[in-house]
mmCIF file of C-alpha atoms in Angstrom:
data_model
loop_
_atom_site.group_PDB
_atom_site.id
_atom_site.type_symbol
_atom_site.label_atom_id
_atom_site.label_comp_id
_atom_site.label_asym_id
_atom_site.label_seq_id
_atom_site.Cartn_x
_atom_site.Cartn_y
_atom_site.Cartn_z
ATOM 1 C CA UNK A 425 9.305 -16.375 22.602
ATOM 2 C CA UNK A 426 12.351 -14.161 22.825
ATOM 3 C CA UNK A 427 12.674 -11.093 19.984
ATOM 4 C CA UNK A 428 15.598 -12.788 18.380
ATOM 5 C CA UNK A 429 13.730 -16.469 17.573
ATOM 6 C CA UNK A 430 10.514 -13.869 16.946
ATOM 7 C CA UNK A 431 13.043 -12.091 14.373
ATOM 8 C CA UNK A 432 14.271 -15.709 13.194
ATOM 9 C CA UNK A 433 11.132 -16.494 12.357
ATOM 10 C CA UNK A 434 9.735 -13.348 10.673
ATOM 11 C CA UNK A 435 12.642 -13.579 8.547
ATOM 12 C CA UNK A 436 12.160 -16.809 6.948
ATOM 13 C CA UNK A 437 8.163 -16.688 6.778
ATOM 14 C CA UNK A 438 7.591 -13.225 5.784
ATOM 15 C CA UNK A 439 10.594 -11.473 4.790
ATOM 16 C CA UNK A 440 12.085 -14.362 3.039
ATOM 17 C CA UNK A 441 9.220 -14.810 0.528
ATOM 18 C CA UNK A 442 8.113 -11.457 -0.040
ATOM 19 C CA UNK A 443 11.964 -11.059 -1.483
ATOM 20 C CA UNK A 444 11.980 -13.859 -3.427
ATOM 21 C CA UNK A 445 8.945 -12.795 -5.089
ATOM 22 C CA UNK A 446 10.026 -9.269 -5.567
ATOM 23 C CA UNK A 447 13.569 -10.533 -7.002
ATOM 24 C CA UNK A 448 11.951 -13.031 -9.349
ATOM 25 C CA UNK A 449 10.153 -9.738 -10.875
ATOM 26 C CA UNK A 450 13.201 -7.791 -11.189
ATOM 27 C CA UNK A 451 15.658 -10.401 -12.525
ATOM 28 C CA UNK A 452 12.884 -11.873 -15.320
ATOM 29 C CA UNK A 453 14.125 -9.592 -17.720
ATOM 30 C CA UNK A 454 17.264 -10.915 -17.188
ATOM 31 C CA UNK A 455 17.064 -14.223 -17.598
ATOM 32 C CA UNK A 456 14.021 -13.755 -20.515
ATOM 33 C CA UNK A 457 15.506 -10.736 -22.535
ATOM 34 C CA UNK A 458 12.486 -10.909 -24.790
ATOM 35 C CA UNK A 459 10.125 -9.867 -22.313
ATOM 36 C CA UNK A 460 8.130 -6.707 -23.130
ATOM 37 C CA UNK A 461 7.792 -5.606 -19.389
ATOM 38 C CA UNK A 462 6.095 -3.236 -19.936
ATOM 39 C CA UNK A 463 3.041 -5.203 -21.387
ATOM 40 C CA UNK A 464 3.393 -7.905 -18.789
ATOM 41 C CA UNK A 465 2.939 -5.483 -16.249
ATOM 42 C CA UNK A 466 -0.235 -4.365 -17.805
ATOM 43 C CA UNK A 467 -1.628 -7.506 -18.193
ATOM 44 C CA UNK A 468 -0.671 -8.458 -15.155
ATOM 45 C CA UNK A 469 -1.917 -5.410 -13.242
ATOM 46 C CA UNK A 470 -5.188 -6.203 -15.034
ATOM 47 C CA UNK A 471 -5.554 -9.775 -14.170
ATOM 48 C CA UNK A 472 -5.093 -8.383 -10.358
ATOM 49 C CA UNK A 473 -7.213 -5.702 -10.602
ATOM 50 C CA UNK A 474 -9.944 -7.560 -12.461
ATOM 51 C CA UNK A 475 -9.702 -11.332 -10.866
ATOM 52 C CA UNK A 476 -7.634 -11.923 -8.339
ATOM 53 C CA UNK A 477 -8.421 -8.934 -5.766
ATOM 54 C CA UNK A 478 -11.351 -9.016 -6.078
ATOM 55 C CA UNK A 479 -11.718 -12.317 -5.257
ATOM 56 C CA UNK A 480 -9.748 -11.995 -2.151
ATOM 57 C CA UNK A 481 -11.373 -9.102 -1.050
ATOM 58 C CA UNK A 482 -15.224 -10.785 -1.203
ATOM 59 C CA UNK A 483 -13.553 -13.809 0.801
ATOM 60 C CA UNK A 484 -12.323 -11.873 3.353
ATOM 61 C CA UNK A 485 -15.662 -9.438 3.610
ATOM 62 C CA UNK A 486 -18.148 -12.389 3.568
ATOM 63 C CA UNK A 487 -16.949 -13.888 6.588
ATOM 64 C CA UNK A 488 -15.865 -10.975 8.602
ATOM 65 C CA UNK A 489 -18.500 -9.528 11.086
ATOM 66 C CA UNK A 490 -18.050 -5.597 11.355
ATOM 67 C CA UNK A 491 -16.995 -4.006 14.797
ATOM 68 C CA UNK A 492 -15.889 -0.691 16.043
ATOM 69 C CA UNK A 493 -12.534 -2.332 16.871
ATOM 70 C CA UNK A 494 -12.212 -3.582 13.159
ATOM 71 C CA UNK A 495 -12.839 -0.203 12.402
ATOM 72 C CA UNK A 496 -10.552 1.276 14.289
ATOM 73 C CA UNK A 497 -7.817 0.084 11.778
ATOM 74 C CA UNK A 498 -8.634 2.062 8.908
ATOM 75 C CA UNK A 499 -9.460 5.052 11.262
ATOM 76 C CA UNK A 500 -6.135 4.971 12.900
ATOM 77 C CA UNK A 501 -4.022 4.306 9.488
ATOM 78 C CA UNK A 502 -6.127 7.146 8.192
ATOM 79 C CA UNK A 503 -4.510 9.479 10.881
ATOM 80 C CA UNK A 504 -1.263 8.207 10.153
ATOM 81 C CA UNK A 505 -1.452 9.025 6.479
ATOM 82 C CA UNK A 506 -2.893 12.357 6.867
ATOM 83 C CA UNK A 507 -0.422 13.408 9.771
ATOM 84 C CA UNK A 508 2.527 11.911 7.439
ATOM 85 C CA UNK A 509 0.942 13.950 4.690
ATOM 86 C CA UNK A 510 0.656 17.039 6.254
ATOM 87 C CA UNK A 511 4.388 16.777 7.142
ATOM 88 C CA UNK A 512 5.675 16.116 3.908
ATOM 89 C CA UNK A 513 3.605 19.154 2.773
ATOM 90 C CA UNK A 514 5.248 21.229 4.987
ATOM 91 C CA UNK A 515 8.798 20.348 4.433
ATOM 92 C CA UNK A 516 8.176 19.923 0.487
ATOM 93 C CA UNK A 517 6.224 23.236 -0.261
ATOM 94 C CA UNK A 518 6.534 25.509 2.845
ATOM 95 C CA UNK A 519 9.637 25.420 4.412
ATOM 96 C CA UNK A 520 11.159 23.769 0.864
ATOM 97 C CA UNK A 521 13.961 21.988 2.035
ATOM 98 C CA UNK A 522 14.806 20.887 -1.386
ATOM 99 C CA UNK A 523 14.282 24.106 -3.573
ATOM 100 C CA UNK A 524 15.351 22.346 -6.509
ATOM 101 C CA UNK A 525 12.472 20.583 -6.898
ATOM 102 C CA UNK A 526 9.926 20.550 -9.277
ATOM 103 C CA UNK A 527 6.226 20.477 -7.875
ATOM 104 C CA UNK A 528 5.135 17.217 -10.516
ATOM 105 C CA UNK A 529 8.474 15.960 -8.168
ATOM 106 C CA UNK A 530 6.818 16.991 -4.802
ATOM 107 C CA UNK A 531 3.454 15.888 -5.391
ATOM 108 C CA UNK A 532 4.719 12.884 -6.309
ATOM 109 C CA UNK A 533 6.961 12.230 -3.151
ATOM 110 C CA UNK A 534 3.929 13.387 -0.849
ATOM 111 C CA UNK A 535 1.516 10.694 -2.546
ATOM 112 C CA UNK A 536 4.058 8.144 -2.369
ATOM 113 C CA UNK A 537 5.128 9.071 1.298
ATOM 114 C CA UNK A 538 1.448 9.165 2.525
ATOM 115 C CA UNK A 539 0.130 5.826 1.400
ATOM 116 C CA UNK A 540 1.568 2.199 1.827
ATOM 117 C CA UNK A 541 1.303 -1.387 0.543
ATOM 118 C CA UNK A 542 -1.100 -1.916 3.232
ATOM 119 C CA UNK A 543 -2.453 -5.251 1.330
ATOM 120 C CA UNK A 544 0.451 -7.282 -0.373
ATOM 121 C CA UNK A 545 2.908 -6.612 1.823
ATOM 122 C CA UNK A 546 1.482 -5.555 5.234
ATOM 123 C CA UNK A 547 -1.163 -8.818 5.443
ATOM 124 C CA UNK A 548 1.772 -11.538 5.689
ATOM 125 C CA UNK A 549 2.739 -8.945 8.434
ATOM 126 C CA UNK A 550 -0.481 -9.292 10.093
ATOM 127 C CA UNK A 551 -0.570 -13.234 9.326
ATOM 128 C CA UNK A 552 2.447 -13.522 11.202
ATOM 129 C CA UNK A 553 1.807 -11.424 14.266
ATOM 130 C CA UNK A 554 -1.754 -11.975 14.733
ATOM 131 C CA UNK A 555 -3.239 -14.883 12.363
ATOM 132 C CA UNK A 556 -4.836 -15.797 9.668
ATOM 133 C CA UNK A 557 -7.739 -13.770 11.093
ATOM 134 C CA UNK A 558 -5.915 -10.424 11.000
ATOM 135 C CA UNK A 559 -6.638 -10.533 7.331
ATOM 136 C CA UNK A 560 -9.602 -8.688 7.651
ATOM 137 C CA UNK A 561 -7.885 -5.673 8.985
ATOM 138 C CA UNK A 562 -5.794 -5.359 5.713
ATOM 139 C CA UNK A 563 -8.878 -5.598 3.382
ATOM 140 C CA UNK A 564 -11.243 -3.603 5.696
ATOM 141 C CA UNK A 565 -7.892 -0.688 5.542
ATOM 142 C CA UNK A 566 -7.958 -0.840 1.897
ATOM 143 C CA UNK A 567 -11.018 -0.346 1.392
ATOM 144 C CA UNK A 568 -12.094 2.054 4.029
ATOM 145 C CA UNK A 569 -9.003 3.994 4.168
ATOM 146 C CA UNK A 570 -6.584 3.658 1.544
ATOM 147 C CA UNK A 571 -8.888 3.251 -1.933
ATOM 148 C CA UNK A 572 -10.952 6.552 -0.731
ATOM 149 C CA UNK A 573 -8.284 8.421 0.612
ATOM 150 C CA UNK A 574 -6.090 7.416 -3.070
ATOM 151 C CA UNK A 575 -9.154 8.298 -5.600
ATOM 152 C CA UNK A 576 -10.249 11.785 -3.387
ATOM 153 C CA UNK A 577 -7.273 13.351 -1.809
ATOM 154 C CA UNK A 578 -4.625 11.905 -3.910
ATOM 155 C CA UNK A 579 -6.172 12.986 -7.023
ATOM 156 C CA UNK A 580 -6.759 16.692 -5.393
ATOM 157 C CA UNK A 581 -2.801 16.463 -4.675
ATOM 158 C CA UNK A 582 -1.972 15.106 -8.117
ATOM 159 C CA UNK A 583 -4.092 17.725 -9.925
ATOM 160 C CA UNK A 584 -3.798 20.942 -7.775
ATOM 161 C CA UNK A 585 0.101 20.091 -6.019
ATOM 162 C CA UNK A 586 1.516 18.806 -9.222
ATOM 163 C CA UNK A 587 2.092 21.587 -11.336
ATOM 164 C CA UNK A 588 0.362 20.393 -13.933
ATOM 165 C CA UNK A 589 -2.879 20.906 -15.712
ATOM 166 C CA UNK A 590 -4.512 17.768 -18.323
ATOM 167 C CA UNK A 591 -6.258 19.026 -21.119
ATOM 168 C CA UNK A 592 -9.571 18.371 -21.382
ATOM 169 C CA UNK A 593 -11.982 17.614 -18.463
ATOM 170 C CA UNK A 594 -11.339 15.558 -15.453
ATOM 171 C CA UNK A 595 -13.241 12.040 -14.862
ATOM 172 C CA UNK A 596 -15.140 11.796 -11.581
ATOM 173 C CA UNK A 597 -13.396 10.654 -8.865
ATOM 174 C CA UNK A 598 -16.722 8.851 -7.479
ATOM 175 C CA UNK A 599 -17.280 7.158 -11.070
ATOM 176 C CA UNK A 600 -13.802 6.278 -10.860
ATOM 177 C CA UNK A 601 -14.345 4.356 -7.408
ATOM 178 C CA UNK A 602 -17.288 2.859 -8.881
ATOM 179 C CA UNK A 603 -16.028 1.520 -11.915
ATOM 180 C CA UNK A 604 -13.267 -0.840 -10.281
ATOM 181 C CA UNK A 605 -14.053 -4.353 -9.541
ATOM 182 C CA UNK A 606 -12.744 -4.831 -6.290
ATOM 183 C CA UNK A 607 -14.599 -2.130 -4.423
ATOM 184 C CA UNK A 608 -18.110 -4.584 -5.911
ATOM 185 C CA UNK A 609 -16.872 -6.894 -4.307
ATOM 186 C CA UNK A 610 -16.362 -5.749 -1.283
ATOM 187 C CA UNK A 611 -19.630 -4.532 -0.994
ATOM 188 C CA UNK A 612 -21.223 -7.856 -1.846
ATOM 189 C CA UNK A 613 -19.421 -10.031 0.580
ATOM 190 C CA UNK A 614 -19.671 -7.330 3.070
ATOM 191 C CA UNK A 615 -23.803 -7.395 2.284
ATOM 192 C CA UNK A 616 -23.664 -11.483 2.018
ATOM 193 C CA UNK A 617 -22.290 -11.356 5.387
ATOM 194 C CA UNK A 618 -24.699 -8.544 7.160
ATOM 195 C CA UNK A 619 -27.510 -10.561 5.414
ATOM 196 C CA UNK A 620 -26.598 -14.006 6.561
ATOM 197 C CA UNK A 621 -26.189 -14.996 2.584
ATOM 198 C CA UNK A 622 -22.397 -16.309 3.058
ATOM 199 C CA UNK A 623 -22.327 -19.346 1.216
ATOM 200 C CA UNK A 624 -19.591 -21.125 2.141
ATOM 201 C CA UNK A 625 -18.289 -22.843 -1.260
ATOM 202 C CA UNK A 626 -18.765 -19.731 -2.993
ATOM 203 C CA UNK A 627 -16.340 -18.174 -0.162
ATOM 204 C CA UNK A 628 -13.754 -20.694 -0.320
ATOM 205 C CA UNK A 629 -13.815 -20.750 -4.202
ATOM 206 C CA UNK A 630 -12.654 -17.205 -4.303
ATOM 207 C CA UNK A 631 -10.457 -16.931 -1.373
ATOM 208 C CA UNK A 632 -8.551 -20.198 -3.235
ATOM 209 C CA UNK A 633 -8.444 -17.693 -6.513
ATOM 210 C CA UNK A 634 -7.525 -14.628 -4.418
ATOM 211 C CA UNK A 635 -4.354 -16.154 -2.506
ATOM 212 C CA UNK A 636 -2.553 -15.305 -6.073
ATOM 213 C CA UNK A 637 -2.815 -11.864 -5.648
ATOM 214 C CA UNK A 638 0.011 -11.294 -3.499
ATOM 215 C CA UNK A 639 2.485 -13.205 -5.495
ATOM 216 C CA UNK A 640 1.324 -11.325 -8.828
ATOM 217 C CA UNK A 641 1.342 -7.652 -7.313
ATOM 218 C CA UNK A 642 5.097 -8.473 -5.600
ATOM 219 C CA UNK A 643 6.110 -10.047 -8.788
ATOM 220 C CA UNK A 644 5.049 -7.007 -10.327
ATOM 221 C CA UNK A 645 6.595 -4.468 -7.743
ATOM 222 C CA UNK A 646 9.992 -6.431 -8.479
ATOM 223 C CA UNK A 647 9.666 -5.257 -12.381
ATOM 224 C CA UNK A 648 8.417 -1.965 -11.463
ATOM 225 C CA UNK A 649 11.530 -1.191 -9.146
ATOM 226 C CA UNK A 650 14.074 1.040 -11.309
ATOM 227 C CA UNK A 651 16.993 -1.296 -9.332
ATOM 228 C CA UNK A 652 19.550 0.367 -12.242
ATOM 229 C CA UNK A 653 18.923 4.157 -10.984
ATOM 230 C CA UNK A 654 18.563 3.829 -7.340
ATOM 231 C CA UNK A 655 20.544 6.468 -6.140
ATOM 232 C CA UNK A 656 20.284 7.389 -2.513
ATOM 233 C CA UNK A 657 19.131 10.703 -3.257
ATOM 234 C CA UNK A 658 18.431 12.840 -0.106
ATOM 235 C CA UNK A 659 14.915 13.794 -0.888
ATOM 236 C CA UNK A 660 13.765 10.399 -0.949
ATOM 237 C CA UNK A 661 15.788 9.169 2.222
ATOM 238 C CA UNK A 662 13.942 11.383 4.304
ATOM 239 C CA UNK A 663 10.587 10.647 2.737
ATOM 240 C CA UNK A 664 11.237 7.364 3.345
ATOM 241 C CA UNK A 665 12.024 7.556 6.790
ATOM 242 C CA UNK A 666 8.768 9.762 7.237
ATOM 243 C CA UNK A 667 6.790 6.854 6.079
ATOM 244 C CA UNK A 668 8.670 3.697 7.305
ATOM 245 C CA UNK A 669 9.063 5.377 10.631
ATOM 246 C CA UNK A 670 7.361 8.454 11.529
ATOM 247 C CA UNK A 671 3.853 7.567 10.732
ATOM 248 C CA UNK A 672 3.659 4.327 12.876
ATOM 249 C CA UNK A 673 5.022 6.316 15.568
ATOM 250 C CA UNK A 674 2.225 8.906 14.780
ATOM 251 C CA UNK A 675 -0.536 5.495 14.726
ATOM 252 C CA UNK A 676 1.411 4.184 18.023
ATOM 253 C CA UNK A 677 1.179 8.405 19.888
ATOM 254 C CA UNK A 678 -2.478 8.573 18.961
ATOM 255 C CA UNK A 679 -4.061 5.105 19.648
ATOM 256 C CA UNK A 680 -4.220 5.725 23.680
ATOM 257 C CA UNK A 681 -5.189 9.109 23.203
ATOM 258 C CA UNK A 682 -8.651 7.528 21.523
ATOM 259 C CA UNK A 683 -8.903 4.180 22.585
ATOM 260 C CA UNK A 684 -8.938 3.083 26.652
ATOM 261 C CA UNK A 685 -7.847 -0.269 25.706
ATOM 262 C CA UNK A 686 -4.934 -1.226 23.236
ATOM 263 C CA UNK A 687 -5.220 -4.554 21.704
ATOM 264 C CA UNK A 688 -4.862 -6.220 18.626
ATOM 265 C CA UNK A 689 -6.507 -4.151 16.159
ATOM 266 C CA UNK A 690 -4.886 -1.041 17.377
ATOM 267 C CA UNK A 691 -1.106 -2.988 16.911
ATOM 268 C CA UNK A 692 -1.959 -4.331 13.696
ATOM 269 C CA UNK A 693 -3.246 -0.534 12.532
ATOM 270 C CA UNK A 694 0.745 0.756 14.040
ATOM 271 C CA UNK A 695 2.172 -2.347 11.996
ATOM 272 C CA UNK A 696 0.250 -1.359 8.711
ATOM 273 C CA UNK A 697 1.552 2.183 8.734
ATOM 274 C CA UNK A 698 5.281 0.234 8.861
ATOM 275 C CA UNK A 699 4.873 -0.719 5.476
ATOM 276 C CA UNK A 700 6.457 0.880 2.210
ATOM 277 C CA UNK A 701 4.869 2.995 -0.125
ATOM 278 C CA UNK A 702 2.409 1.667 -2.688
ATOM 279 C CA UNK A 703 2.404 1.274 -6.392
ATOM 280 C CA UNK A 704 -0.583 3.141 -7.074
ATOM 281 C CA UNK A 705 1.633 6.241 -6.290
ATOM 282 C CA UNK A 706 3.250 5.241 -9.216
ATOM 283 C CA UNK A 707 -0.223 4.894 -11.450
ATOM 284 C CA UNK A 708 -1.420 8.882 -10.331
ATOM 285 C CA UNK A 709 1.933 9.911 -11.436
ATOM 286 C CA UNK A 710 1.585 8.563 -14.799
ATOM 287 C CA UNK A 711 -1.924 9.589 -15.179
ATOM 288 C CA UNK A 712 -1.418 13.081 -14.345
ATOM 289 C CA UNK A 713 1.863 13.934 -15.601
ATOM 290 C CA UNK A 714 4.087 14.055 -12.044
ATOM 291 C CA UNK A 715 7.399 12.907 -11.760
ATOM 292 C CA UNK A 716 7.073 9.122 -12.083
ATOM 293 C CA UNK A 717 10.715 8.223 -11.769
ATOM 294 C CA UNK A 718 10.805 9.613 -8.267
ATOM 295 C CA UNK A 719 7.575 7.976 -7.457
ATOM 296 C CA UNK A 720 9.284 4.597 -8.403
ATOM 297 C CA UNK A 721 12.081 5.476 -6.724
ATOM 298 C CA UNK A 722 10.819 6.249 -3.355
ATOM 299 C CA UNK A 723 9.171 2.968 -3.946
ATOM 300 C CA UNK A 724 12.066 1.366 -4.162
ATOM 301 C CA UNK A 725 13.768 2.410 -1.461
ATOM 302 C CA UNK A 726 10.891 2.664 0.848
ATOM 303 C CA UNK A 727 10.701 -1.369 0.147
ATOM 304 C CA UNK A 728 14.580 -1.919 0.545
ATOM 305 C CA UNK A 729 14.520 -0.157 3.514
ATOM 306 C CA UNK A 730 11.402 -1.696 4.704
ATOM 307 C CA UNK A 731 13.137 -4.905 5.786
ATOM 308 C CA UNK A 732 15.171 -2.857 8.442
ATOM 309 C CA UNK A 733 12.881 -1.095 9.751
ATOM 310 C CA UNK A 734 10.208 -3.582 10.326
ATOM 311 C CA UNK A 735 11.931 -5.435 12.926
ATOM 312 C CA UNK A 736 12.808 -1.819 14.726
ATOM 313 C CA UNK A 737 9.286 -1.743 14.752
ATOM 314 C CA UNK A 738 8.634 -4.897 16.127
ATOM 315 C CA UNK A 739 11.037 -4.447 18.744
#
């Protein structure tokens, strides 16, 4: 298949729906003015976090057999991240390109630059390049990679970056982990499947709950998107460009230099690292006092921008 019908056809499967979904989020206030969206997003947040993720997540565990090349995903997307971190750490708080800023403002541009929407948006990615198997690499990312990596380091960067200092004392980051629903269930399909205790209808019940998360969580990004005050400011251009662009280059520079031979896994960790910045940037500024606007905008523009640099990456 040539790149343009390859481009054709990512557009209208992929691309196509993931922006319909994220403009039905941002133009429901619109059309239903007497939407508190601030409570939707809550409640919808919580019917992800609590239901639907998990649910997806124990599908995907309980029938995926571990291997050092499905490992190899988080591992390589876990370079990417800490290389793109240690970048933006440089240019934010060393050299200080933008003296200007405040640090809640820089801490909240290095989470949001380190970590992307590996899940929601990069596992249609995968689906399309690789099939419906490639799922596993998404989940197995998430929660290898991305959910320790979020609850550890981006905490420390949120706390000790961020200028700012909570009263009181700070919750463990481990009970933190612990305490959300999706990382249980990864362990019990993951243990269902080591043990040989898949059951089958169980599986398929919760995979047919789980395909809702995506929807939800893009619905969600589409009300969470300031669309009013995005303003092409500088900063966030270039931290942007660090994430959309830089760190799959990083993934793509460092795979050959571990692996002897590239294949699948190691291209699907490259076209994770593609993907924009995730929402739970968002939730760490909120929690710890940062600069939330600029978290949401970098999110913004990290997801506009997404859909142009995607097939740059692909080519």
């Amino acid at each position: 298949m040539s790149y343009a019908a390859q481009l054709l056809d990512l557009l209208v499967q992929v691309m196509l729906p993931l922006s319909l979904l994220v403009a039905a989020g941002a133009l429901w206030p619109r059309f239903f003015p007497d939407t508190d969206v601030e409570q939707m997003r809550t409640a919808l947040n919580r019917l992800v976090m609590y239901l639907l993720f998990p649910c997806i997540l124990f599908a995907i565990s309980a029938t995926t057999p571990i291997s050092m090349n499905l490992l190899s995903v988080p591992l390589l997307v876990g370079i990417g991240s800490l290389s793109a971190g240690g970048i933006l750490y440089l240019l934010l708080y060393r050299i200080r390109l933008w003296p200007h800023l405040h640090d809640g403002t820089r801490a909240s541009l290095v989470l949001a630059g380190m970590f992307g929407n590996t899940f929601n948006i990069g596992l249609p990615v995968l689906v399309f390049f690789f099939g419906a198997a490639a799922t596993s690499y998404a989940a197995f990312n998430d929660m290898l990679m991305t959910m320790p990596l979020v609850w550890s380091l981006g905490v420390w960067i949120s706390t000790r970056l961020g200028g700012q200092n909570p009263a009181g004392p700070q919750p463990s980051v481990f009970r933190i982990m612990m305490s959300m629903p999706p990382i249980w269930a990864f362990l019990l399909g993951t243990a269902s499947q080591q043990l040989g205790l898949t059951y089958d209808p169980l599986v398929n019940a919760a995979r047919f709950i789980g395909l809702a998360n995506i929807p939800v969580i893009l619905f969600v990004l589409g009300m969470t998107i300031p669309w009013r005050n995005l303003k092409p400011r500088p900063e966030i251009l270039v931290v942007a460009g660090i994430k959309l662009l830089m760190m799959p280059l990083i993934v793509w520079l460092v795979a050959p230099q571990i692996f002897d031979h590239i294949g699948e896994a190691q291209y699907a960790a490259v076209a994770l690292a593609t993907t924009p910045s995730m929402m739970t940037a968002l939730l760490l500024a909120n929690r710890f006092g940062l600069d939330d606007a600029a978290a949401a905008l970098l999110i913004g523009w990290s997801t506009i921008l997404f859909w142009i640099t995607l097939p740059l990456i692909m080519a």
